[in-house]
Coordinates of C-alpha atoms and ligand atoms in Angstrom, one line a residue:
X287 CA 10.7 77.9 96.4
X288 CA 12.0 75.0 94.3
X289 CA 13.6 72.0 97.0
X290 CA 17.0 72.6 94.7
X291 CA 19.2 74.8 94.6
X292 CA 20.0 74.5 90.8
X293 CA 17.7 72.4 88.0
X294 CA 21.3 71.0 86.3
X295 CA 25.1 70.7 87.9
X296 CA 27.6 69.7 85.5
X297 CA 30.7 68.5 87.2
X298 CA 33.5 69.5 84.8
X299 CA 34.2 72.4 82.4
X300 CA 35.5 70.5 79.7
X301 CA 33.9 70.7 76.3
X302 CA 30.6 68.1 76.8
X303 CA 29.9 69.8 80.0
X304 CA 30.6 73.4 78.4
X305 CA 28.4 73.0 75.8
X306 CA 25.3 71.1 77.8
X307 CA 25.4 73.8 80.4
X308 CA 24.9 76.8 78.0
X309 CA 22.3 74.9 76.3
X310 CA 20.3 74.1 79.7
X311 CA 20.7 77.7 80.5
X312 CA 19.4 79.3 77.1
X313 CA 16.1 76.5 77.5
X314 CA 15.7 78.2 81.4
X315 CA 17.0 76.3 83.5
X316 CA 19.0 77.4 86.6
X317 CA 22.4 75.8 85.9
X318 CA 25.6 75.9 88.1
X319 CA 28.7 74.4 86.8
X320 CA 32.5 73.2 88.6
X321 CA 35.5 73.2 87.1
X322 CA 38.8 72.7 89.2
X323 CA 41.2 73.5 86.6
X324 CA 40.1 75.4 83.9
X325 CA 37.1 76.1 81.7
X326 CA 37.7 74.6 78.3
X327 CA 38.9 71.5 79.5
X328 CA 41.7 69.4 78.0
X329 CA 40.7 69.8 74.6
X330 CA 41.5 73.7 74.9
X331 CA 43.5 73.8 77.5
X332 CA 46.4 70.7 77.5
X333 CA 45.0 68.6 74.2
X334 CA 43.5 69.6 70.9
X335 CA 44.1 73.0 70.7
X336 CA 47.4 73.9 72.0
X337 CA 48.6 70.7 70.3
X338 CA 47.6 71.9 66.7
X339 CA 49.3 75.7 67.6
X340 CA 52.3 73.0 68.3
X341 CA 52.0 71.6 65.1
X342 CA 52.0 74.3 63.1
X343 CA 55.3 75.6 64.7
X344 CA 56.7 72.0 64.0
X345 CA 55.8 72.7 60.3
X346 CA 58.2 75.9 59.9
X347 CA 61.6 73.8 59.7
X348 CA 60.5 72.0 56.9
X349 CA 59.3 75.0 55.0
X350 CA 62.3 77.2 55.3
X351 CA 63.8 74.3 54.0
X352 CA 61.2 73.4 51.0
X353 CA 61.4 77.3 50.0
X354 CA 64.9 76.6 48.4
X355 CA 63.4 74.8 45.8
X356 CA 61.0 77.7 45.0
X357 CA 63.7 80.3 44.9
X358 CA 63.9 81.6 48.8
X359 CA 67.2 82.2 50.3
X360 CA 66.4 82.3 54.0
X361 CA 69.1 82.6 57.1
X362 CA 70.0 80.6 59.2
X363 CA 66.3 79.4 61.4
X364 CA 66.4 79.1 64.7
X365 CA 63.7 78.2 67.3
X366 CA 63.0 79.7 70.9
X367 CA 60.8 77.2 72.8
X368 CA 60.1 79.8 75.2
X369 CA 58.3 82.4 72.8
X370 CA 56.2 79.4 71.7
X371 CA 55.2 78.3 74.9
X372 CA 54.1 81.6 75.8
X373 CA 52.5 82.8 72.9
X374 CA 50.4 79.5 73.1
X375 CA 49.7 80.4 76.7
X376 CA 48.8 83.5 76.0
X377 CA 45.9 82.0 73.3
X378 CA 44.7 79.6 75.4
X379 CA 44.1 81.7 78.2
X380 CA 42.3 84.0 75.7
X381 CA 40.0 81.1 75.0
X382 CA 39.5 80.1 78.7
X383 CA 37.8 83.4 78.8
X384 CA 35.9 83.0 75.9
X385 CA 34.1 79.8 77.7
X386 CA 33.8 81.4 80.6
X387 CA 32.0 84.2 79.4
X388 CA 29.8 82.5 77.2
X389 CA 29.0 80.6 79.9
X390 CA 28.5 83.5 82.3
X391 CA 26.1 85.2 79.1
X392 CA 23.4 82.5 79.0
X393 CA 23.2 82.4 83.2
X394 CA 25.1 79.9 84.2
X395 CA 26.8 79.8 87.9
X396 CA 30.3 79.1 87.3
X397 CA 32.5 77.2 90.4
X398 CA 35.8 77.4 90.4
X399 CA 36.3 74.4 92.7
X400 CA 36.3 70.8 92.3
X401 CA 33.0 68.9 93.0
X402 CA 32.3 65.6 94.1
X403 CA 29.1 63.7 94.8
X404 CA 27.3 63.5 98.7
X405 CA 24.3 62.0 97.7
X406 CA 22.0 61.3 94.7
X407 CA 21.1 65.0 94.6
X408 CA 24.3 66.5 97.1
X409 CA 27.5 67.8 95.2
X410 CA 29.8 69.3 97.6
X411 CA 32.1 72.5 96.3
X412 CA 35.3 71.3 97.7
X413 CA 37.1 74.7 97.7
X414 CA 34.5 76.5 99.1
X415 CA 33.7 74.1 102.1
X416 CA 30.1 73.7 101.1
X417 CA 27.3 71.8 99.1
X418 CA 24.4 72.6 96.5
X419 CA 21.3 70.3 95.7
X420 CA 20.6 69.6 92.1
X421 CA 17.6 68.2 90.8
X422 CA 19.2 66.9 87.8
X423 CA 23.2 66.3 87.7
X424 CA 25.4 65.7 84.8
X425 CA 28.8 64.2 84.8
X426 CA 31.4 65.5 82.4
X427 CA 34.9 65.2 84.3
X428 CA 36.7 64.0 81.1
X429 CA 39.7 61.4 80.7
X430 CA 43.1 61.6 82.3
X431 CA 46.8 60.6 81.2
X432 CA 47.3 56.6 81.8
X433 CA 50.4 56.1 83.9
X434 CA 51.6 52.8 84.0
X435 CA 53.0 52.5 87.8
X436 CA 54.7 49.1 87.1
X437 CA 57.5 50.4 84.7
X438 CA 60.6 51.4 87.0
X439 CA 61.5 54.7 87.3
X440 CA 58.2 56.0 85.8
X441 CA 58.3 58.9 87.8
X442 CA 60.6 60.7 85.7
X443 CA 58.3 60.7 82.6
X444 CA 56.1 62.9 81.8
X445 CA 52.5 62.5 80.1
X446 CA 50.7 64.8 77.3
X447 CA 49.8 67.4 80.4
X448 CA 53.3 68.6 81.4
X449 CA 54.4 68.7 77.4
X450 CA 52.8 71.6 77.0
X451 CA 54.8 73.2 79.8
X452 CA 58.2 72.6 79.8
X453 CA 60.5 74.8 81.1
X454 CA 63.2 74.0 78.7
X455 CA 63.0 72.3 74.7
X456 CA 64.2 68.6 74.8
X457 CA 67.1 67.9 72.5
X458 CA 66.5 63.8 72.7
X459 CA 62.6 62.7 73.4
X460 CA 61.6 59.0 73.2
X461 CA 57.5 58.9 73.4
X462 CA 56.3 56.3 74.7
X463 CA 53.0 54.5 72.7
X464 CA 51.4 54.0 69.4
X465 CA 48.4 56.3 69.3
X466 CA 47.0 59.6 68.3
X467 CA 48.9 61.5 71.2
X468 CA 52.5 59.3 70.8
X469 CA 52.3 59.8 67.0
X470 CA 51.7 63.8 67.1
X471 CA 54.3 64.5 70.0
X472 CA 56.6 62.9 67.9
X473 CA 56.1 64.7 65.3
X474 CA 55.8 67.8 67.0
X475 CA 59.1 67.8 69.0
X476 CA 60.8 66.2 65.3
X477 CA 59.7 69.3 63.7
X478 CA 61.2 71.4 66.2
X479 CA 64.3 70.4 66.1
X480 CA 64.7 67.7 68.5
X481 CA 66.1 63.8 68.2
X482 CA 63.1 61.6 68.4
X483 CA 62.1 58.2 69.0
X484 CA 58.7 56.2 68.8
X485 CA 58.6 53.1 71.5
X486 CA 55.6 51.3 70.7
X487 CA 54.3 47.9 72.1
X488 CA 52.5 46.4 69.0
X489 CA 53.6 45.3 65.6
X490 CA 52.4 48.6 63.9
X491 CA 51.4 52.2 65.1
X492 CA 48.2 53.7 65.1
X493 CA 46.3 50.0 66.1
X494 CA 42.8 50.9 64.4
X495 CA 43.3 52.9 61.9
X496 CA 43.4 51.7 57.8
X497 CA 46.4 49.6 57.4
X498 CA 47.7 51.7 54.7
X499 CA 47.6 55.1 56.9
X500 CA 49.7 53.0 59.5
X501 CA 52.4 52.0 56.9
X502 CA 52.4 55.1 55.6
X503 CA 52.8 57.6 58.4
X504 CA 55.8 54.9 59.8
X505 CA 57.4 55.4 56.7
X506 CA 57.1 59.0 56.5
X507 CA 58.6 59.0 60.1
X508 CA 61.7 57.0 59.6
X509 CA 62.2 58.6 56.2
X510 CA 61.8 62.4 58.2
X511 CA 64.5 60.7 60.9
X512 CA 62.7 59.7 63.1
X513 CA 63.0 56.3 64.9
X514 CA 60.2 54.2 65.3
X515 CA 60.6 51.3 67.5
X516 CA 58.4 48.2 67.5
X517 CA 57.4 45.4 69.5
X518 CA 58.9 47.0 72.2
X519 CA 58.1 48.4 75.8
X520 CA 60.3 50.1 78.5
X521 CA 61.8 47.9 81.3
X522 CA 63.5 50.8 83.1
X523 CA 63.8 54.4 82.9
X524 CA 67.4 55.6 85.3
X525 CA 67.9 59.4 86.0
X526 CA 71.4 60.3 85.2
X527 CA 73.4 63.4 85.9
X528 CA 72.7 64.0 81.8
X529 CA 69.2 63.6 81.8
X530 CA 67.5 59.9 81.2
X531 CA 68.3 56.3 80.2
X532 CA 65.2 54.3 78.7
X533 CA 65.9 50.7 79.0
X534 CA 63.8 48.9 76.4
X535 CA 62.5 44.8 76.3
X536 CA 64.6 44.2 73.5
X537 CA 67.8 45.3 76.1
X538 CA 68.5 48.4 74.3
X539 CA 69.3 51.8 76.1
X540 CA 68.1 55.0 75.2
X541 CA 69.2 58.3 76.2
X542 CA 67.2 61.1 76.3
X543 CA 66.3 64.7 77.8
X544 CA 62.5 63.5 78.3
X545 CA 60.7 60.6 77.9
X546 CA 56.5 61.3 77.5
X547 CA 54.6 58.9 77.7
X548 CA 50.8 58.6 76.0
X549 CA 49.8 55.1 76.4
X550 CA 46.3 55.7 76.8
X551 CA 44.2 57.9 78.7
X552 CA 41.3 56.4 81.6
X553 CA 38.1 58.0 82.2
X554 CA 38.5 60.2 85.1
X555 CA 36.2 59.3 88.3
X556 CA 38.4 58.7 91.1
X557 CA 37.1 60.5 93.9
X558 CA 33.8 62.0 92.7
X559 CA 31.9 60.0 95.3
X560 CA 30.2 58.4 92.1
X561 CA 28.9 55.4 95.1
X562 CA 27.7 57.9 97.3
X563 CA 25.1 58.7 94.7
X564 CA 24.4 54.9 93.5
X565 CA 26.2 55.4 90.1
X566 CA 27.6 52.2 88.4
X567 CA 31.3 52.2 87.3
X568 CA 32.6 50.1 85.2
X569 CA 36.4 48.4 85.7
X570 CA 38.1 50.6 83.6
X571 CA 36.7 54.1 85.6
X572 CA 34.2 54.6 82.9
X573 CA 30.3 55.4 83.6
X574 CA 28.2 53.5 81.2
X575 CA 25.2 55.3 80.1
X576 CA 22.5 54.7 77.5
X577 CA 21.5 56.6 74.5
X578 CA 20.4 59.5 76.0
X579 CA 23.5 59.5 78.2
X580 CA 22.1 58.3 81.1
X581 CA 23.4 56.8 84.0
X582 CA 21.9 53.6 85.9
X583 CA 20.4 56.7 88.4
X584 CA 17.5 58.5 86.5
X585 CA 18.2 61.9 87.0
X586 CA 22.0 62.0 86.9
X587 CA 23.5 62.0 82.9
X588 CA 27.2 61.7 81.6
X589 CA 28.8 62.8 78.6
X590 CA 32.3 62.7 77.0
X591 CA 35.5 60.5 77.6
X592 CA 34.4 60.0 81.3
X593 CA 31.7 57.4 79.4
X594 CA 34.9 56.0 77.1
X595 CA 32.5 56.3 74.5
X596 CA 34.2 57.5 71.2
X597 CA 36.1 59.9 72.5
X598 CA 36.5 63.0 70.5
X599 CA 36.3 66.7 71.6
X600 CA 33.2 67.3 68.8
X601 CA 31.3 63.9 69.9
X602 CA 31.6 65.2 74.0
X603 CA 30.0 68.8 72.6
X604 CA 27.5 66.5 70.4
X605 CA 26.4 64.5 73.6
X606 CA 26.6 67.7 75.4
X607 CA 24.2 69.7 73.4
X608 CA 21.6 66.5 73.1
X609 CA 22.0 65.6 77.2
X610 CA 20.4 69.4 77.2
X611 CA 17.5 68.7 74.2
X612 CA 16.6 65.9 75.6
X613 CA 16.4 66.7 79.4
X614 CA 15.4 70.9 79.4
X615 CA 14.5 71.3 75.5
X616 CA 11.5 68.6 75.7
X617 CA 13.3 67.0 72.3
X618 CA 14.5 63.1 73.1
X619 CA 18.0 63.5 71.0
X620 CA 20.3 60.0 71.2
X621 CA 23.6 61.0 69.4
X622 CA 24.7 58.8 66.4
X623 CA 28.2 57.7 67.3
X624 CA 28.7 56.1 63.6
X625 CA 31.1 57.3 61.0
X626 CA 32.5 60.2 62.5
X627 CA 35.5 61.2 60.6
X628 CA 39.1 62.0 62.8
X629 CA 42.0 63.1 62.1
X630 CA 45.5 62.3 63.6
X631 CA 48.0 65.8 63.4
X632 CA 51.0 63.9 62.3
X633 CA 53.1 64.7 59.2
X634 CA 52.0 63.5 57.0
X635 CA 48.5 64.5 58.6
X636 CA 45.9 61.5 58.7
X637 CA 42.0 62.1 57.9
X638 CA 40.1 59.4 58.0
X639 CA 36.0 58.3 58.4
X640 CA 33.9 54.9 57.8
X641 CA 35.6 51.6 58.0
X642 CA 39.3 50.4 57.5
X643 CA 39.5 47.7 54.8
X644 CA 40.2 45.0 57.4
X645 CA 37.3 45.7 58.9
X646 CA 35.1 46.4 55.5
X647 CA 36.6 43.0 54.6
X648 CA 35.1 41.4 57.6
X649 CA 31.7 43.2 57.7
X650 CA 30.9 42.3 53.8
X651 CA 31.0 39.9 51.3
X652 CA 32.4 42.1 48.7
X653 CA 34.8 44.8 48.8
X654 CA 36.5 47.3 46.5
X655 CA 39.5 49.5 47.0
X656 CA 40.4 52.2 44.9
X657 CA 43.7 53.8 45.6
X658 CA 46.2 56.5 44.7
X659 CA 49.8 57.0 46.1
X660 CA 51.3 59.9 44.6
X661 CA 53.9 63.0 45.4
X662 CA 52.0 66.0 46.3
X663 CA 52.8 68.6 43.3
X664 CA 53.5 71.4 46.1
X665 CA 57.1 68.6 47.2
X666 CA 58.3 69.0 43.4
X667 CA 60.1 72.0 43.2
X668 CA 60.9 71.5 46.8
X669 CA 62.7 67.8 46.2
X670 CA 61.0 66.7 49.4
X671 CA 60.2 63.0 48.9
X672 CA 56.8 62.6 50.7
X673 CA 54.5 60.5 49.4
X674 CA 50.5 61.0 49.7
X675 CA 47.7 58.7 49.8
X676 CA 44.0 58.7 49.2
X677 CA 42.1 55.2 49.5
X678 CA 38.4 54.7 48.7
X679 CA 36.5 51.4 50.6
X680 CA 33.7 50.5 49.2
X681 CA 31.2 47.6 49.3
X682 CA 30.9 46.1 46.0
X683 CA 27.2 44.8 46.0
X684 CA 25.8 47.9 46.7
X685 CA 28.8 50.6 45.5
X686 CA 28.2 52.8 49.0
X687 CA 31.0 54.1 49.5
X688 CA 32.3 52.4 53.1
X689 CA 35.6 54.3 54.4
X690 CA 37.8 57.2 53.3
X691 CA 41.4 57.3 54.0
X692 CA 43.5 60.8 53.5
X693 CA 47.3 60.5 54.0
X694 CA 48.4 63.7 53.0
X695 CA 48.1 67.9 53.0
X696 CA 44.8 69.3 54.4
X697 CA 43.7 65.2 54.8
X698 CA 41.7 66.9 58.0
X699 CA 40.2 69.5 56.3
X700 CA 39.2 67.0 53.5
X701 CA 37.8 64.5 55.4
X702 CA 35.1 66.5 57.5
X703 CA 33.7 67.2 54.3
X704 CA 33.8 63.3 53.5
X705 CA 32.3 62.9 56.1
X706 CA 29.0 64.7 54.8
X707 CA 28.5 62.6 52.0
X708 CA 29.2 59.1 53.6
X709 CA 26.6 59.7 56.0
X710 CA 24.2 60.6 53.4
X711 CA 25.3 57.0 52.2
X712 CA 27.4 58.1 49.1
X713 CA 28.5 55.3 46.3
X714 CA 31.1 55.4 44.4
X715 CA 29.1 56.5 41.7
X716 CA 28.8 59.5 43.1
X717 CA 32.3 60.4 43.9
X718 CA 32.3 59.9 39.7
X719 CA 30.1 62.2 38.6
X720 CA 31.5 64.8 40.3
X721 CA 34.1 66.8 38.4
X722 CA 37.5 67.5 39.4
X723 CA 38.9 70.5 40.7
X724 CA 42.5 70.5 39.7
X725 CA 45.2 70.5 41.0
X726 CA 44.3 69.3 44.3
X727 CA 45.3 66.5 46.0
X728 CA 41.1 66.0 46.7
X729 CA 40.7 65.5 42.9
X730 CA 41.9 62.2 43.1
X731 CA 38.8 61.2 45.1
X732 CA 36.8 61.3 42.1
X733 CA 38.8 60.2 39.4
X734 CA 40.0 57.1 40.7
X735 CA 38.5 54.3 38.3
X736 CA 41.1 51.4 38.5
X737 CA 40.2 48.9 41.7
X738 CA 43.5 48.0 42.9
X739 CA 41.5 45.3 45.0
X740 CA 38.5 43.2 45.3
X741 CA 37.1 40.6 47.1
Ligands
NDP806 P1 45.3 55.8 72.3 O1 44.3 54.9 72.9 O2 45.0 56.3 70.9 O3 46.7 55.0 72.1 C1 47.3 54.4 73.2 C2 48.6 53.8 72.8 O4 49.3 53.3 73.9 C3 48.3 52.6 71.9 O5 49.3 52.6 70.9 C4 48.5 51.4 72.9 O6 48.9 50.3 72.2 C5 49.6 51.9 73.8 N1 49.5 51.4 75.1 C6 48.5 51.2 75.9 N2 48.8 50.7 77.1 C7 50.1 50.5 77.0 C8 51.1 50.0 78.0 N3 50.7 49.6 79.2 N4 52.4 50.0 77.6 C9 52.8 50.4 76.4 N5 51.9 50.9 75.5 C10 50.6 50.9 75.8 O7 45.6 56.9 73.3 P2 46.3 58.3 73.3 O8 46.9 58.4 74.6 O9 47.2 58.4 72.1 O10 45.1 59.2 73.1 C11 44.0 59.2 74.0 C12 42.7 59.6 73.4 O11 42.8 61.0 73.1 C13 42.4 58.9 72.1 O12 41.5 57.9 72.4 C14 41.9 59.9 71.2 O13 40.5 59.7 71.0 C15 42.1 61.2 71.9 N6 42.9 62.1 71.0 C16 42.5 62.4 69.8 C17 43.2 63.2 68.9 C18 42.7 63.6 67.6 O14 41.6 63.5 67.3 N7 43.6 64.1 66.7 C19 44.5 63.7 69.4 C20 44.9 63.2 70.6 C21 44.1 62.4 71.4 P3 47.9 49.2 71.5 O15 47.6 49.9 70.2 O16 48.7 48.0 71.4 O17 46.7 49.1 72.4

């Protein structure tokens, strides 16, 4: 008789913890997994997945109004957040089923309970009043909303995880923040018909991201109607008898039906008894670990946003899958966390991988930017004035190819593939000799020739 109950617990459901489950259990080992929510974690359940299904319902306004221009007399549109809502509900429980199932396929206990740490080897199944031993222990509990207590009258808000679920669609939204969740919601509930405004604390939206992608997703915004407000952060937010008052720093007053704020999100680690089995924290709540995933304590790992990493749903299932090669597979796997392409779901939609120029231009000597701004042929006939742009980096001693910026249709879809070829350590040679497929918006990624820049 083994002295554990279980070779592996995960502690968390989500995507990293899914993934490095299943894995363990298809190598042999006797895994048990807790979730306390629901299997798929935020990514399926409250993030990636029903944001996109979102997203494409934002899309339909514009396209029954775009389908003029091709010929299409369509009625008057109207939207019913409620069908939405439950339609999307109805998906992502589909897919919770899916994870649960796979997971139940390849042997793996599942817990529906949340779990906190007793001891090094002691996890303790809250719901069901008792504990399990585990010889090995991985941590994948995920990130949570960032809610800034020191803004009055915070309570009314409401964060990415209660967007999903409203019980009625908000005419007037401000979003709070300047990142990937702000600038999609905003989007999303501009799309669908509401009034919308962007509060955001810096000089520009989307901190991090190419300089031109920035510029040009603003711009798309305020041309679309909706308002993005700089330099600004909320003082005050009053309840009224019709709905909410955001006071900004700049003394201006807001009204609106919600006000969502996505400022951020923190590892999530309160509470799981992470000092009862010796694992270090760091200040922000995050678990450092090295490049196997591995905590300070040998035999217990951590994987995903909970080690504020680079977090990303497919880089959680990448450090997933190697926690389990490495640990039951007898094959030492450290993820490479470089170049991995994103994309931001706004409208214009972003894909982007490899460096921004500013920081090209302050890694090497030498830089070269090819660029192409152009009106996607598909807004001609349509009279939509949207603007797309594709932007090469590259470093000018050796011609690799450095950072690809997609502002534009399908950028997402694009830039996954980009992906491919930048870690293979493209040049911009490259990108040349291949021939054009026309008429895409990609083509322009090889038939760019003219550097509007160098350094
Ligand atoms: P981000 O870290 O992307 O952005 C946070 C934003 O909030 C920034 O604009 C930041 O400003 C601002 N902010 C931070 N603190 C405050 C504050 N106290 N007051 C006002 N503004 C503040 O976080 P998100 O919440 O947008 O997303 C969380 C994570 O989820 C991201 O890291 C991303 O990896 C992931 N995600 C990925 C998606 C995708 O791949 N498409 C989609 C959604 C989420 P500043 O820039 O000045 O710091």
């Amino acid at each position: 008789m083994d002295k554990f109950d279980y070779d592996l617990f995960v502690i968390g459901g989500g995507s990293g913890g899914v993934r490095a489950a299943r894995i363990a259990a298809l190598y042999g080992a006797r895994v048990g997994i807790a979730e306390e929510y629901r299997y798929g974690g935020t990514c399926v359940i409250r993030g990636c997945v029903p944001k996109k299904l979102f997203v494409y319902a934002s899309e339909y306004s514009g396209a029954f109004e775009d389908a003029a221009g091709y010929g299409w007399r369509v009625g008057a549109a109207q939207f019913d957040w409620a069908t939405l809502c439950a339609n999307k509900d109805r998906e992502i429980t589909r897919l919770e089923g899916l994870y649960r199932r796979n997971l139940e396929r390849a042997g793996v206990e599942l817990f529906d309970t949340r779990a906190v740490l007793e001891g090094p080897h002691h996890i303790r199944l809250v719901a069901r009043g008792a504990s399990v031993t585990a010889k090995v222990i991985l941590i994948a509990t995920g990130s949570t909303p960032y809610v800034d207590n020191s803004v009055p009258g915070i309570e009314h808000t409401i964060t990415s995880n209660e967007a999903f679920h409203l019980s009625a669609f908000p005419e007037r939204v401000i979003v709070a923040g300047g990142g990937y969740i702000a600038v999609e919601f905003a989007g999303i509930f501009h799309g669908l018909g509401a009034e919308v405004t962007l509060v955001y604390r810096g000089e520009e939206i989307l901190r991090g991201f190419d300089d031109d992608l920035r510029r040009g997703v603003h711009e798309a915004y305020e041309k679309k109607g909706i308002r993005v407000i700089c330099n600004s952060v909320f003082s005050k937010i009053e309840k009224t008898a019709d709905g909410l008052i955001g006071r900004l720093s700049d003394g201006s007053e807001i009204a609106a039906d919600q006000i969502l704020f996505a400022i951020g999100r923190r590892p999530f680690t309160e509470g799981l008894g992470l000092e009862a089995a010796g694992v270090a924290v760091a200040e922000n709540g995050a678990i450092p670990v090295d490049a196997y995933s591995r905590t300070n304590v040998p035999h217990i790992y951590a994987v995903g946003d909970v080690t504020d990493r680079v977090n990303l749903t497919p880089v959680a299932i990448r450090e997933g899958h190697a926690f389990a090669d490495t640990v039951f597979g007898n094959r030492p796997t450290a993820v490479d966390h470089s170049t991995v392409a994103s994309a931001v779901f706004s409208r214009p939609e972003i894909g982007t991988v490899g460096l921004s120029e500013a920081e090209a231009r302050s890694q090497y000597d030498k830089v070269d930017i090819y660029r192409s701004r152009f009106r996607p042929l598909k807004d001609t006939l349509s009279g939509r004035d949207n603007q797309a742009m594709v932007k090469l980096v590259v470093d000018g001693e050796s011609d690799r190819v450095l950072g690809c910026h997609i502002l534009g249709p399908d950028a997402a879809e694009l830039v996954q593939v980009l992906a491919i070829a930048l870690k293979m350590g493209a040049k911009k040679a490259d990108f040349d000799a291949a021939i054009a497929v026309h008429p895409t918006l990609a083509e322009e990624l090889v038939t760019m020739r003219e550097k509007v820049a160098e350094s």
